[in-house]
Amino acid sequence: MTPESLLLQHVTDILHHNYHVRANQYVLLVYDLNSSLSCLLTTAYQTAIASFSHASINFNETAELELLDTFSKLPEHSVVILVQSLSFRVTKYRLRADLFRLGHQVIEHARLSYNKDEEIENYINSLKYDTPYYVKTCDAIEQLLMTHSQIKIESAENVLTINSPFEKAIKNTGDFTGNPTASSGFPIGEVFTEAKQLNAMNGTLVVFGFPTVGHLTHFAQPFTVTIKDGCLVSHTGPDEFEKILQLIRAEEHMGAVQVREIGFGLNQALGFNHHITEPTSFERFCGMHFSLGLKHTMYLKGCLLEMF
């Protein structure tokens, strides 16, 4: 299959298998053409929604008042697809959040321009419908987290141990069963938690990537970080990593770098040798990631940094 035909198959599966779009549902595609990926996704979705009652809007060529009027007149429980080289906003909130509050289903592809052209194949592959695998694996990980109070992570000769009960696992599987309104950013495939006792994490582990101040994933030669009593206390990484840590220390009243979210990525199309540069999407790579910094809304404790 060509990349274009493969992408068409994947977005069609998202519509039919993840969102179960009904024949009588209205579909709105909001897009821009400012990146290679946004152009490819726009073409694929335009083909995939052709059989539905639908409309397509170029965000950059449409006045804000016209956009707001279009959104206000959407039929109930419409499906809105956002294909964004960056992130669309018509209020102070992300457009996905605005539409979700109005009761619409949302499919979001954000910050596509952050990904390099040579990563397009990886991004397309990451959209493959794999929800049954995600559900099965997330359920198994959740069960382990509920019944155990220790995680031991071994990487090369390094060992990191977490001796604590864990918060309720949050899953990103694309299975919206039981949810009246479906909304997700793509690609998907992740489950994450957090230690209830943040100071119960000790040891060392190997890191190969992290977001920079420019919000792009920096893929580095693997380096070691040392964690003591839940805080990152030293590392052998590059200067770019230290710059991020300095920003976190400046934000925290104690000047410490707390390790927070523990994420298990499940997307088998992304990994050590299969990159995409947009960091939120790359979190779903087949491996683990950790969030640094106390400002985390999910567990009432915003992540300032992910490390992979």
C-alpha positions as a LaTeX table, in Angstrom:
\begin{tabular}{lrrr}
\hline
Residue & $x$ (\AA) & $y$ (\AA) & $z$ (\AA) \\
\hline
Met1 & 0.00 & 0.00 & 0.00 \\
Thr2 & 1.10 & 3.56 & $-0.61$ \\
Pro3 & 1.45 & 5.87 & 2.41 \\
Glu4 & $-1.66$ & 7.73 & 1.23 \\
Ser5 & $-3.79$ & 4.59 & 0.98 \\
Leu6 & $-2.51$ & 3.35 & 4.34 \\
Leu7 & $-3.37$ & 6.69 & 5.95 \\
Leu8 & $-6.84$ & 6.57 & 4.42 \\
Gln9 & $-7.36$ & 3.11 & 5.93 \\
His10 & $-6.24$ & 4.31 & 9.35 \\
Val11 & $-8.46$ & 7.42 & 9.48 \\
Thr12 & $-11.40$ & 5.39 & 8.18 \\
Asp13 & $-10.85$ & 2.93 & 11.03 \\
Ile14 & $-10.75$ & 5.80 & 13.53 \\
Leu15 & $-14.13$ & 7.00 & 12.28 \\
His16 & $-15.79$ & 3.59 & 12.17 \\
His17 & $-14.09$ & 1.54 & 14.90 \\
Asn18 & $-13.11$ & 4.14 & 17.51 \\
Tyr19 & $-15.94$ & 6.66 & 17.07 \\
His20 & $-18.59$ & 4.39 & 15.51 \\
Val21 & $-19.82$ & 7.27 & 13.37 \\
Arg22 & $-23.41$ & 6.65 & 12.33 \\
Ala23 & $-24.76$ & 7.25 & 8.85 \\
Asn24 & $-26.96$ & 10.11 & 10.10 \\
Gln25 & $-24.22$ & 11.91 & 12.05 \\
Tyr26 & $-22.84$ & 15.21 & 10.80 \\
Val27 & $-19.08$ & 15.46 & 10.35 \\
Leu28 & $-17.11$ & 18.71 & 10.27 \\
Leu29 & $-13.45$ & 18.77 & 9.21 \\
Val30 & $-11.46$ & 21.80 & 10.35 \\
Tyr31 & $-7.98$ & 21.87 & 8.87 \\
Asp32 & $-4.99$ & 23.90 & 7.75 \\
Leu33 & $-2.47$ & 23.20 & 5.01 \\
Asn34 & 0.61 & 24.56 & 6.74 \\
Ser35 & 2.57 & 21.31 & 7.06 \\
Ser36 & 3.17 & 18.16 & 5.07 \\
Leu37 & 1.28 & 16.02 & 7.58 \\
Ser38 & $-1.71$ & 18.35 & 7.75 \\
Cys39 & $-2.01$ & 18.22 & 3.95 \\
Leu40 & $-1.88$ & 14.42 & 3.92 \\
Leu41 & $-4.38$ & 14.06 & 6.78 \\
Thr42 & $-6.76$ & 16.60 & 5.27 \\
Thr43 & $-6.86$ & 14.73 & 1.97 \\
Ala44 & $-7.38$ & 11.39 & 3.73 \\
Tyr45 & $-10.21$ & 12.66 & 5.95 \\
Gln46 & $-11.94$ & 14.44 & 3.05 \\
Thr47 & $-12.11$ & 11.09 & 1.28 \\
Ala48 & $-13.13$ & 9.17 & 4.41 \\
Ile49 & $-16.07$ & 11.48 & 5.27 \\
Ala50 & $-17.39$ & 11.83 & 1.71 \\
Ser51 & $-20.31$ & 9.45 & 2.37 \\
Phe52 & $-21.49$ & 11.39 & 5.46 \\
Ser53 & $-23.32$ & 14.68 & 5.69 \\
His54 & $-20.28$ & 16.87 & 6.13 \\
Ala55 & $-18.44$ & 20.13 & 5.63 \\
Ser56 & $-14.78$ & 21.15 & 5.50 \\
Ile57 & $-13.34$ & 24.44 & 6.74 \\
Asn58 & $-9.85$ & 25.83 & 6.24 \\
Phe59 & $-9.22$ & 27.41 & 9.63 \\
Asn60 & $-6.74$ & 29.98 & 8.34 \\
Glu61 & $-9.06$ & 31.19 & 5.58 \\
Thr62 & $-12.18$ & 31.55 & 7.74 \\
Ala63 & $-13.03$ & 34.56 & 9.89 \\
Glu64 & $-13.30$ & 33.94 & 13.62 \\
Leu65 & $-16.95$ & 35.02 & 13.80 \\
Glu66 & $-17.79$ & 32.68 & 10.92 \\
Leu67 & $-16.07$ & 29.82 & 12.73 \\
Leu68 & $-17.95$ & 30.52 & 15.95 \\
Asp69 & $-21.22$ & 30.71 & 14.03 \\
Thr70 & $-20.51$ & 27.37 & 12.36 \\
Phe71 & $-19.73$ & 25.71 & 15.68 \\
Ser72 & $-22.88$ & 27.11 & 17.31 \\
Lys73 & $-25.06$ & 25.69 & 14.53 \\
Leu74 & $-23.61$ & 22.17 & 14.51 \\
Pro75 & $-26.23$ & 19.43 & 14.93 \\
Glu76 & $-26.17$ & 17.74 & 18.32 \\
His77 & $-23.48$ & 15.09 & 18.79 \\
Ser78 & $-21.63$ & 16.01 & 15.62 \\
Val79 & $-18.17$ & 14.61 & 14.92 \\
Val80 & $-15.51$ & 17.30 & 14.52 \\
Ile81 & $-12.08$ & 16.46 & 13.12 \\
Leu82 & $-9.25$ & 18.90 & 13.86 \\
Val83 & $-6.17$ & 18.67 & 11.63 \\
Gln84 & $-3.76$ & 21.27 & 13.01 \\
Ser85 & $-0.21$ & 22.18 & 12.15 \\
Leu86 & $-0.17$ & 23.92 & 15.54 \\
Ser87 & $-3.28$ & 24.26 & 17.76 \\
Phe88 & $-6.50$ & 26.03 & 16.80 \\
Arg89 & $-8.03$ & 28.50 & 19.25 \\
Val90 & $-11.06$ & 30.78 & 19.02 \\
Thr91 & $-11.29$ & 31.31 & 22.78 \\
Lys92 & $-8.60$ & 31.14 & 25.46 \\
Tyr93 & $-9.09$ & 27.37 & 25.48 \\
Arg94 & $-8.08$ & 24.74 & 22.94 \\
Leu95 & $-10.75$ & 24.23 & 20.30 \\
Arg96 & $-11.00$ & 20.56 & 21.18 \\
Ala97 & $-12.04$ & 21.51 & 24.73 \\
Asp98 & $-14.58$ & 24.07 & 23.48 \\
Leu99 & $-16.22$ & 21.52 & 21.17 \\
Phe100 & $-16.22$ & 18.81 & 23.82 \\
Arg101 & $-18.06$ & 21.13 & 26.21 \\
Leu102 & $-20.69$ & 21.62 & 23.51 \\
Gly103 & $-21.28$ & 17.85 & 23.45 \\
His104 & $-19.55$ & 17.01 & 20.18 \\
Gln105 & $-17.20$ & 14.13 & 19.48 \\
Val106 & $-13.70$ & 15.32 & 18.62 \\
Ile107 & $-10.83$ & 13.71 & 16.73 \\
Glu108 & $-7.69$ & 15.81 & 17.16 \\
His109 & $-4.34$ & 15.85 & 15.40 \\
Ala110 & $-2.30$ & 18.70 & 16.91 \\
Arg111 & 1.11 & 20.34 & 16.39 \\
Leu112 & 1.71 & 18.34 & 13.23 \\
Ser113 & 4.33 & 20.83 & 12.01 \\
Tyr114 & 6.61 & 19.79 & 14.88 \\
Asn115 & 7.20 & 16.46 & 13.17 \\
Lys116 & 9.86 & 16.15 & 10.49 \\
Asp117 & 9.05 & 15.04 & 6.94 \\
Glu118 & 11.21 & 11.95 & 7.44 \\
Glu119 & 8.94 & 11.02 & 10.39 \\
Ile120 & 5.73 & 11.07 & 8.34 \\
Glu121 & 5.80 & 7.29 & 7.82 \\
Asn122 & 6.14 & 6.76 & 11.58 \\
Tyr123 & 3.22 & 9.08 & 12.27 \\
Ile124 & 1.02 & 7.33 & 9.71 \\
Asn125 & 1.89 & 3.93 & 11.17 \\
Ser126 & 1.10 & 5.18 & 14.69 \\
Leu127 & $-2.53$ & 5.77 & 13.66 \\
Lys128 & $-3.16$ & 2.08 & 12.96 \\
Tyr129 & $-6.28$ & 0.77 & 14.70 \\
Asp130 & $-4.97$ & $-1.28$ & 17.62 \\
Thr131 & $-7.58$ & $-0.55$ & 20.29 \\
Pro132 & $-8.28$ & $-4.20$ & 21.26 \\
Tyr133 & $-4.57$ & $-4.62$ & 22.08 \\
Tyr134 & $-4.51$ & $-1.32$ & 23.99 \\
Val135 & $-7.56$ & $-2.27$ & 26.05 \\
Lys136 & $-6.25$ & $-5.73$ & 26.89 \\
Thr137 & $-2.78$ & $-4.49$ & 27.83 \\
Cys138 & $-4.02$ & $-1.46$ & 29.79 \\
Asp139 & $-6.38$ & $-3.66$ & 31.78 \\
Ala140 & $-3.52$ & $-6.02$ & 32.61 \\
Ile141 & $-1.24$ & $-3.17$ & 33.70 \\
Glu142 & $-4.04$ & $-1.61$ & 35.74 \\
Gln143 & $-4.61$ & $-4.89$ & 37.55 \\
Leu144 & $-0.91$ & $-5.18$ & 38.37 \\
Leu145 & $-0.86$ & $-1.61$ & 39.70 \\
Met146 & $-3.90$ & $-2.27$ & 41.88 \\
Thr147 & $-2.50$ & $-5.46$ & 43.40 \\
His148 & 1.18 & $-4.55$ & 43.79 \\
Ser149 & 3.02 & $-1.76$ & 45.57 \\
Gln150 & 6.39 & $-2.00$ & 43.88 \\
Ile151 & 7.71 & $-1.29$ & 40.39 \\
Lys152 & 11.29 & $-2.17$ & 39.53 \\
Ile153 & 12.64 & $-0.75$ & 36.27 \\
Glu154 & 15.86 & $-2.22$ & 34.91 \\
Ser155 & 17.68 & $-0.47$ & 32.07 \\
Ala156 & 21.19 & $-1.65$ & 31.20 \\
Glu157 & 22.88 & $-1.95$ & 34.62 \\
Asn158 & 20.59 & 0.64 & 36.20 \\
Val159 & 17.71 & $-0.11$ & 38.55 \\
Leu160 & 14.92 & 2.24 & 39.64 \\
Thr161 & 12.56 & 1.07 & 42.38 \\
Ile162 & 9.20 & 2.57 & 43.35 \\
Asn163 & 7.87 & 1.26 & 46.67 \\
Ser164 & 4.39 & 2.73 & 46.96 \\
Pro165 & 0.74 & 2.07 & 46.21 \\
Phe166 & $-0.32$ & 3.73 & 42.96 \\
Glu167 & $-3.01$ & 6.17 & 41.90 \\
Lys168 & $-5.88$ & 5.02 & 39.70 \\
Ala169 & $-4.56$ & 4.26 & 36.22 \\
Ile170 & $-5.72$ & 6.54 & 33.42 \\
Lys171 & $-6.00$ & 4.89 & 30.01 \\
Asn172 & $-5.78$ & 6.21 & 26.47 \\
Thr173 & $-7.02$ & 3.34 & 24.35 \\
Gly174 & $-9.55$ & 4.79 & 21.92 \\
Asp175 & $-12.30$ & 2.69 & 23.51 \\
Phe176 & $-15.07$ & 5.11 & 24.46 \\
Thr177 & $-17.56$ & 2.51 & 25.65 \\
Gly178 & $-19.81$ & 4.05 & 28.29 \\
Asn179 & $-18.73$ & 7.62 & 27.50 \\
Pro180 & $-21.54$ & 9.81 & 26.13 \\
Thr181 & $-19.02$ & 11.99 & 24.29 \\
Ala182 & $-15.81$ & 10.72 & 22.71 \\
Ser183 & $-12.78$ & 12.97 & 22.42 \\
Ser184 & $-9.13$ & 12.14 & 21.93 \\
Gly185 & $-5.89$ & 13.33 & 20.47 \\
Phe186 & $-4.16$ & 10.94 & 18.07 \\
Pro187 & $-2.00$ & 8.89 & 18.04 \\
Ile188 & $-3.21$ & 6.89 & 21.05 \\
Gly189 & $-1.99$ & 3.97 & 23.17 \\
Glu190 & $-0.97$ & 4.72 & 26.74 \\
Val191 & $-1.73$ & 4.09 & 30.40 \\
Phe192 & $-0.27$ & 6.16 & 33.21 \\
Thr193 & $-0.32$ & 6.44 & 36.97 \\
Glu194 & 1.57 & 8.08 & 39.81 \\
Ala195 & 2.99 & 6.86 & 43.09 \\
Lys196 & 0.80 & 7.84 & 46.03 \\
Gln197 & 4.02 & 8.41 & 47.96 \\
Leu198 & 6.13 & 10.59 & 45.70 \\
Asn199 & 9.26 & 10.18 & 47.82 \\
Ala200 & 9.23 & 6.39 & 47.39 \\
Met201 & 11.20 & 6.40 & 44.13 \\
Asn202 & 14.94 & 5.70 & 44.22 \\
Gly203 & 17.64 & 4.55 & 41.82 \\
Thr204 & 18.92 & 5.24 & 38.33 \\
Leu205 & 17.60 & 4.76 & 34.82 \\
Val206 & 18.56 & 5.45 & 31.22 \\
Val207 & 16.89 & 8.29 & 29.27 \\
Phe208 & 17.06 & 8.85 & 25.51 \\
Gly209 & 14.67 & 11.74 & 24.90 \\
Phe210 & 13.03 & 14.82 & 26.42 \\
Pro211 & 11.23 & 17.98 & 25.24 \\
Thr212 & 13.27 & 21.16 & 24.84 \\
Val213 & 12.23 & 24.71 & 25.69 \\
Gly214 & 10.98 & 24.88 & 22.09 \\
His215 & 8.55 & 22.01 & 22.81 \\
Leu216 & 10.32 & 19.64 & 20.43 \\
Thr217 & 11.56 & 16.22 & 21.49 \\
His218 & 15.35 & 16.10 & 21.71 \\
Phe219 & 16.59 & 12.59 & 21.00 \\
Ala220 & 19.96 & 12.24 & 22.74 \\
Gln221 & 22.62 & 9.63 & 23.21 \\
Pro222 & 21.23 & 7.57 & 26.11 \\
Phe223 & 22.22 & 9.04 & 29.46 \\
Thr224 & 21.65 & 8.24 & 33.11 \\
Val225 & 19.53 & 10.09 & 35.66 \\
Thr226 & 19.67 & 9.50 & 39.40 \\
Ile227 & 16.52 & 9.77 & 41.50 \\
Lys228 & 16.58 & 10.00 & 45.29 \\
Asp229 & 13.49 & 10.20 & 47.48 \\
Gly230 & 11.38 & 10.95 & 44.42 \\
Cys231 & 13.52 & 13.82 & 43.09 \\
Leu232 & 15.93 & 13.90 & 40.17 \\
Val233 & 19.25 & 14.81 & 41.80 \\
Ser234 & 21.82 & 14.29 & 39.03 \\
His235 & 22.24 & 13.25 & 35.41 \\
Thr236 & 24.84 & 12.67 & 32.70 \\
Gly237 & 22.74 & 14.25 & 29.96 \\
Pro238 & 23.35 & 17.17 & 27.58 \\
Asp239 & 23.12 & 20.89 & 28.33 \\
Glu240 & 19.64 & 21.03 & 26.80 \\
Phe241 & 18.36 & 18.72 & 29.52 \\
Glu242 & 19.96 & 20.81 & 32.26 \\
Lys243 & 18.30 & 23.97 & 30.87 \\
Ile244 & 14.89 & 22.34 & 31.31 \\
Leu245 & 15.72 & 21.22 & 34.83 \\
Gln246 & 16.75 & 24.76 & 35.74 \\
Leu247 & 13.36 & 26.04 & 34.59 \\
Ile248 & 11.61 & 23.46 & 36.75 \\
Arg249 & 13.75 & 24.30 & 39.79 \\
Ala250 & 12.89 & 27.98 & 39.36 \\
Glu251 & 9.17 & 27.14 & 39.36 \\
Glu252 & 9.23 & 24.93 & 42.44 \\
His253 & 9.29 & 26.60 & 45.83 \\
Met254 & 11.74 & 24.01 & 47.19 \\
Gly255 & 13.95 & 24.12 & 44.11 \\
Ala256 & 13.65 & 20.35 & 43.65 \\
Val257 & 12.80 & 18.37 & 40.51 \\
Gln258 & 10.03 & 15.99 & 41.55 \\
Val259 & 9.37 & 12.89 & 39.47 \\
Arg260 & 5.64 & 12.54 & 38.90 \\
Glu261 & 3.63 & 10.66 & 36.28 \\
Ile262 & 4.74 & 7.13 & 35.38 \\
Gly263 & 3.58 & 6.37 & 31.85 \\
Phe264 & 3.52 & 3.12 & 29.89 \\
Gly265 & 3.35 & 3.75 & 26.15 \\
Leu266 & 1.86 & 0.98 & 24.04 \\
Asn267 & 1.98 & 2.26 & 20.45 \\
Gln268 & 4.13 & $-0.27$ & 18.63 \\
Ala269 & 4.76 & 2.04 & 15.66 \\
Leu270 & 6.79 & 4.42 & 17.84 \\
Gly271 & 9.96 & 3.65 & 19.73 \\
Phe272 & 13.70 & 4.00 & 20.14 \\
Asn273 & 14.26 & 3.80 & 16.38 \\
His274 & 10.89 & 5.17 & 15.24 \\
His275 & 10.61 & 8.80 & 16.27 \\
Ile276 & 8.16 & 11.64 & 15.95 \\
Thr277 & 9.31 & 15.00 & 17.28 \\
Glu278 & 6.02 & 16.28 & 18.72 \\
Pro279 & 6.45 & 15.24 & 22.38 \\
Thr280 & 2.84 & 14.68 & 23.47 \\
Ser281 & 2.35 & 12.19 & 20.64 \\
Phe282 & 5.69 & 10.51 & 21.24 \\
Glu283 & 4.64 & 9.75 & 24.83 \\
Arg284 & 2.68 & 6.85 & 23.33 \\
Phe285 & 5.85 & 5.14 & 22.10 \\
Cys286 & 6.35 & 1.53 & 23.15 \\
Gly287 & 8.24 & 2.15 & 26.39 \\
Met288 & 8.08 & 4.23 & 29.57 \\
His289 & 8.06 & 7.94 & 30.26 \\
Phe290 & 8.18 & 10.04 & 33.41 \\
Ser291 & 6.93 & 13.57 & 34.07 \\
Leu292 & 8.92 & 16.04 & 36.12 \\
Gly293 & 7.65 & 18.96 & 38.20 \\
Leu294 & 4.94 & 19.27 & 40.84 \\
Lys295 & 2.45 & 21.12 & 38.65 \\
His296 & 0.39 & 18.15 & 37.49 \\
Thr297 & $-3.35$ & 18.72 & 37.11 \\
Met298 & $-4.28$ & 15.10 & 36.49 \\
Tyr299 & $-3.56$ & 14.01 & 40.04 \\
Leu300 & $-4.06$ & 17.46 & 41.62 \\
Lys301 & $-0.43$ & 17.68 & 42.43 \\
Gly302 & 0.76 & 20.40 & 34.19 \\
Cys303 & 3.79 & 18.52 & 33.67 \\
Leu304 & 6.80 & 20.64 & 32.84 \\
Leu305 & 8.89 & 17.89 & 31.31 \\
Glu306 & 8.62 & 14.34 & 30.03 \\
Met307 & 11.65 & 12.10 & 29.81 \\
Phe308 & 11.63 & 8.91 & 27.79 \\
\hline
\end{tabular}
